Each structure stands twice: as C-alpha cells, then as structure tokens.
Coordinates of C-alpha atoms and ligand atoms in Angstrom, one line a residue:
M1023 CA -6.0 13.2 -14.3
L1024 CA -5.7 17.3 -13.8
W1025 CA -10.1 17.0 -14.0
I1026 CA -9.1 15.1 -10.9
K1027 CA -6.5 17.1 -9.0
A1028 CA -8.8 20.2 -10.3
F1029 CA -12.0 18.9 -8.3
H1030 CA -9.7 17.5 -5.3
I1031 CA -8.8 21.2 -4.8
I1032 CA -12.0 22.3 -5.2
T1033 CA -13.5 19.8 -2.4
V1034 CA -11.1 20.1 -0.4
I1035 CA -11.5 23.9 -0.2
T1036 CA -14.7 23.0 0.6
W1037 CA -13.9 20.5 3.1
F1038 CA -12.0 23.1 5.3
A1039 CA -14.7 26.1 4.5
A1040 CA -16.8 23.6 6.8
L1041 CA -13.4 22.3 9.2
F1042 CA -12.7 26.1 10.3
Y1043 CA -16.3 26.5 10.3
L1044 CA -17.8 23.9 12.7
P1045 CA -15.6 24.8 15.6
R1046 CA -16.5 28.4 15.7
L1047 CA -20.0 27.2 15.7
F1048 CA -18.6 25.3 18.9
V1049 CA -16.9 28.2 20.4
Y1050 CA -20.4 30.4 20.1
H1051 CA -22.3 27.8 21.0
S1052 CA -20.9 27.0 24.4
M1053 CA -21.0 30.1 25.3
S1054 CA -24.5 31.1 24.4
S1055 CA -27.6 30.5 27.3
D1056 CA -30.8 31.5 25.6
K1057 CA -32.8 28.1 24.1
T1058 CA -33.2 30.3 20.8
S1059 CA -29.8 30.7 20.1
I1060 CA -29.1 27.0 21.1
E1061 CA -31.8 25.4 19.3
R1062 CA -30.8 27.3 16.3
F1063 CA -26.3 26.4 16.8
K1064 CA -27.8 22.9 16.7
I1065 CA -29.9 23.1 13.4
M1066 CA -26.6 25.3 11.4
E1067 CA -24.4 22.3 13.0
R1068 CA -25.9 19.5 11.9
K1069 CA -26.2 21.3 8.3
L1070 CA -23.1 22.4 7.8
Y1071 CA -22.0 18.4 9.2
K1072 CA -24.0 16.6 6.8
G1073 CA -24.7 19.3 4.5
I1074 CA -21.5 20.2 3.6
M1075 CA -18.5 18.8 5.7
M1076 CA -19.3 14.9 4.8
P1077 CA -20.2 15.3 1.2
S1078 CA -16.9 17.4 0.6
F1079 CA -14.4 15.3 2.8
I1080 CA -15.8 12.0 0.6
L1081 CA -15.6 13.3 -2.9
A1082 CA -11.6 15.4 -1.9
S1083 CA -10.6 11.3 -0.7
V1084 CA -12.5 9.8 -3.6
F1085 CA -10.4 12.8 -5.9
G1086 CA -7.6 12.2 -4.1
L1087 CA -7.8 8.1 -4.0
W1088 CA -8.4 8.1 -7.5
M1089 CA -4.5 10.9 -8.4
L1090 CA -2.6 8.0 -6.2
Q1091 CA -3.4 4.5 -7.5
G1092 CA -3.7 6.7 -11.4
Y1093 CA -0.4 8.0 -11.0
A1094 CA 1.1 9.2 -7.6
W1095 CA 1.9 5.9 -5.4
Q1096 CA 3.8 4.9 -8.7
A1097 CA 5.5 8.2 -9.7
Y1098 CA 6.2 9.4 -6.1
S1099 CA 7.6 5.8 -4.1
M1100 CA 11.2 7.0 -3.6
Q1101 CA 9.5 10.3 -1.6
Y1102 CA 8.3 11.0 1.8
W1103 CA 6.4 14.0 1.7
L1104 CA 3.4 12.0 0.4
D1105 CA 3.6 9.1 3.0
I1106 CA 4.0 12.3 5.7
K1107 CA 0.5 13.8 3.6
L1108 CA -1.4 11.0 4.4
L1109 CA -0.5 10.6 8.3
L1110 CA -1.4 14.3 8.8
V1111 CA -4.7 13.6 6.3
A1112 CA -5.1 10.6 8.6
L1113 CA -5.0 12.6 11.5
L1114 CA -7.4 15.3 10.0
I1115 CA -10.0 12.8 9.4
G1116 CA -10.2 11.3 12.6
Y1117 CA -10.6 15.1 13.8
H1118 CA -13.2 15.4 11.2
F1119 CA -14.9 12.5 13.0
Y1120 CA -14.5 14.1 16.2
C1121 CA -16.3 17.2 14.9
G1122 CA -19.1 14.7 14.3
H1123 CA -18.9 13.6 17.8
L1124 CA -19.2 16.5 19.1
V1125 CA -22.1 17.9 17.3
S1126 CA -24.1 15.0 18.9
V1127 CA -22.4 16.2 22.6
F1128 CA -24.4 19.3 21.2
R1129 CA -27.5 17.8 20.4
D1130 CA -28.2 16.3 23.4
D1131 CA -27.1 19.4 25.8
K1132 CA -24.3 17.2 27.1
N1133 CA -21.2 20.0 26.3
T1134 CA -19.0 21.0 29.4
R1135 CA -16.0 22.4 27.7
S1136 CA -15.4 26.8 27.5
D1137 CA -15.0 28.3 24.9
T1138 CA -11.6 28.9 25.0
F1139 CA -11.0 25.1 24.5
Y1140 CA -13.4 25.4 21.4
R1141 CA -10.5 28.4 19.7
W1142 CA -7.5 26.7 21.0
F1143 CA -9.5 23.2 19.1
N1144 CA -10.2 25.0 16.8
E1145 CA -6.3 26.5 15.9
F1146 CA -6.0 22.1 14.3
P1147 CA -7.1 22.3 11.3
V1148 CA -5.0 25.2 10.8
L1149 CA -1.4 23.4 11.3
I1150 CA -2.7 20.5 8.7
L1151 CA -3.5 22.1 6.0
L1152 CA -0.4 24.6 6.1
A1153 CA 1.6 21.3 6.5
V1154 CA -0.4 19.8 3.3
V1155 CA 0.5 23.1 1.1
I1156 CA 4.0 22.7 1.9
L1157 CA 4.6 19.6 1.4
V1158 CA 2.5 18.8 -1.5
V1159 CA 3.3 21.9 -3.5
V1160 CA 7.0 22.1 -2.5
K1161 CA 7.5 18.3 -2.6
P1162 CA 10.5 18.9 0.1
F1163 CA 11.2 14.3 0.8
Ligands
HEM1510 C1 -8.4 12.4 1.7 C2 -7.0 11.6 1.3 C3 -6.7 12.9 0.2 C4 -5.5 12.0 -0.6 C5 -5.8 11.0 -1.0 C6 -5.0 12.9 -1.0 C7 -4.0 12.8 -2.6 C8 -3.7 13.4 -3.2 C9 -2.6 12.9 -4.9 C10 -2.5 11.6 -5.0 C11 -2.9 14.6 -5.0 C12 -1.3 14.4 -6.5 C13 -0.7 14.2 -6.2 C14 0.6 15.7 -7.9 O1 0.5 15.2 -8.5 O2 1.7 15.8 -7.0 C15 -3.0 15.1 -4.0 C16 -2.7 16.9 -4.8 C17 -2.9 17.9 -4.4 N1 -4.1 17.6 -3.1 FE1 -5.0 15.9 -2.0 N2 -5.2 13.9 -1.0 C18 -5.6 13.9 -0.1 C19 -6.6 15.2 1.1 C20 -5.7 16.3 0.6 C21 -5.8 17.6 2.2 C22 -6.6 17.3 3.6 C23 -5.4 18.6 1.2 C24 -5.2 20.1 1.9 C25 -5.2 20.1 2.7 C26 -4.8 18.3 0.7 C27 -4.4 19.4 -1.2 C28 -3.7 19.1 -1.8 C29 -3.3 20.1 -3.1 C30 -3.7 21.4 -3.2 C31 -2.6 19.0 -4.8 C32 -2.4 19.8 -5.6 C33 -1.2 19.9 -5.7 C34 -0.3 19.7 -7.1 O3 -0.8 19.1 -7.8 O4 0.7 20.8 -6.5 N3 -5.2 16.6 -0.3 N4 -3.5 14.6 -3.2

C-alpha cells in the first residue's frame, strides 16, 4: 500500500499544479483582447485540462479509493478527519468540473467575468489544499 500512497501523492501534486495554473490562465485570458493571445490561451487551457488535470484527477481518485477500500475505511472508521477530507475532496471535484465548464465558455468566447473574479476563484484550491493536508497528516479528530 505504500506504493499506492506514493502514487496517490504524486498524482495529487500534478492535479494541483493544473488546479492552480488553469484559473491563472483564465485571469490572463479574461484580460486579453488581441486574437493571437486569445487563440493561444484557448489551446493552453484545453491541453492543460484534458492532458494533465483530467488524467491526474482520475489517477489520484483511483489510488485514493484503492487505499480506502484496502485498509483506510476500516482503520479510520472511528475518526472524523477522513469523512471531512472526503467532503472537501467532493467540493474540489465540483471545482475541477466547473473549471472544465469554464474552458468551454472561453473556447466559445462567452466569458463575461472580470480578471478580479478569476483571481479570487483561483484561491479556492489553496484553501482545500491547506485543510486536506493538515487533516491527513495531523489527523486531529
Ligand atoms: C480523490 C479522492 C481521494 C481519496 C479517495 C483519498 C483517499 C486517501 C486515503 C485513503 C489515504 C490514506 C490515509 C492514511 O493512511 O493515513 C490518503 C492519503 C493521502 N491523501 Fe488522499 N484521497 C483523495 C484525494 C486527496 C487530495 C485531493 C489530497 C490533497 C489535497 C490528498 C492528500 C493526501 C495525502 C498527502 C496523503 C498521505 C497522508 C499520510 O500518509 O501522511 N488526497 N488519501
């Protein structure tokens, strides 16, 4: 199971790299007005979402569920940190798919939101990362 945990952590890291970078691209995309930049951002966003964010999310989930059914669900059944972690991960998955929706919105040139919105939007995965890592490492309750 230690191998599975190692690959879980590796794929969580690559998932977060994309979760941090994609909304950053939305910030710059929403500030752009020239056609060349806009078309370049569309390609970058699509490739990042489909090529890195989606495979990382799938693999991180597979390795996480593997550990869950392998030992963790039973081992930590009397502790709340795992339930709270899974709840936060569910919110993160919602954020992930909302990012996918935004990739389509930008692709169709339908974005109406400002760069300030995307700057704040970008902070959400930071909060989840802080909370989840503290929960899984400290296991406070
Ligand atoms: C996608 C759904 C996920 C599932 C089903 C899942 C499940 C699990 C399970 C069962 C463990 C083993 C816990 C232990 O033995 O202590 C684990 C470890 C870990 N998870 Fe996840 N996880 C998921 C997503 C995430 C996310 C999004 C993060 C980061 C924000 C994360 C960070 C970690 C870390 C750092 C560990 C190692 C903890 C340690 O051993 O010290 N996981 N995960």
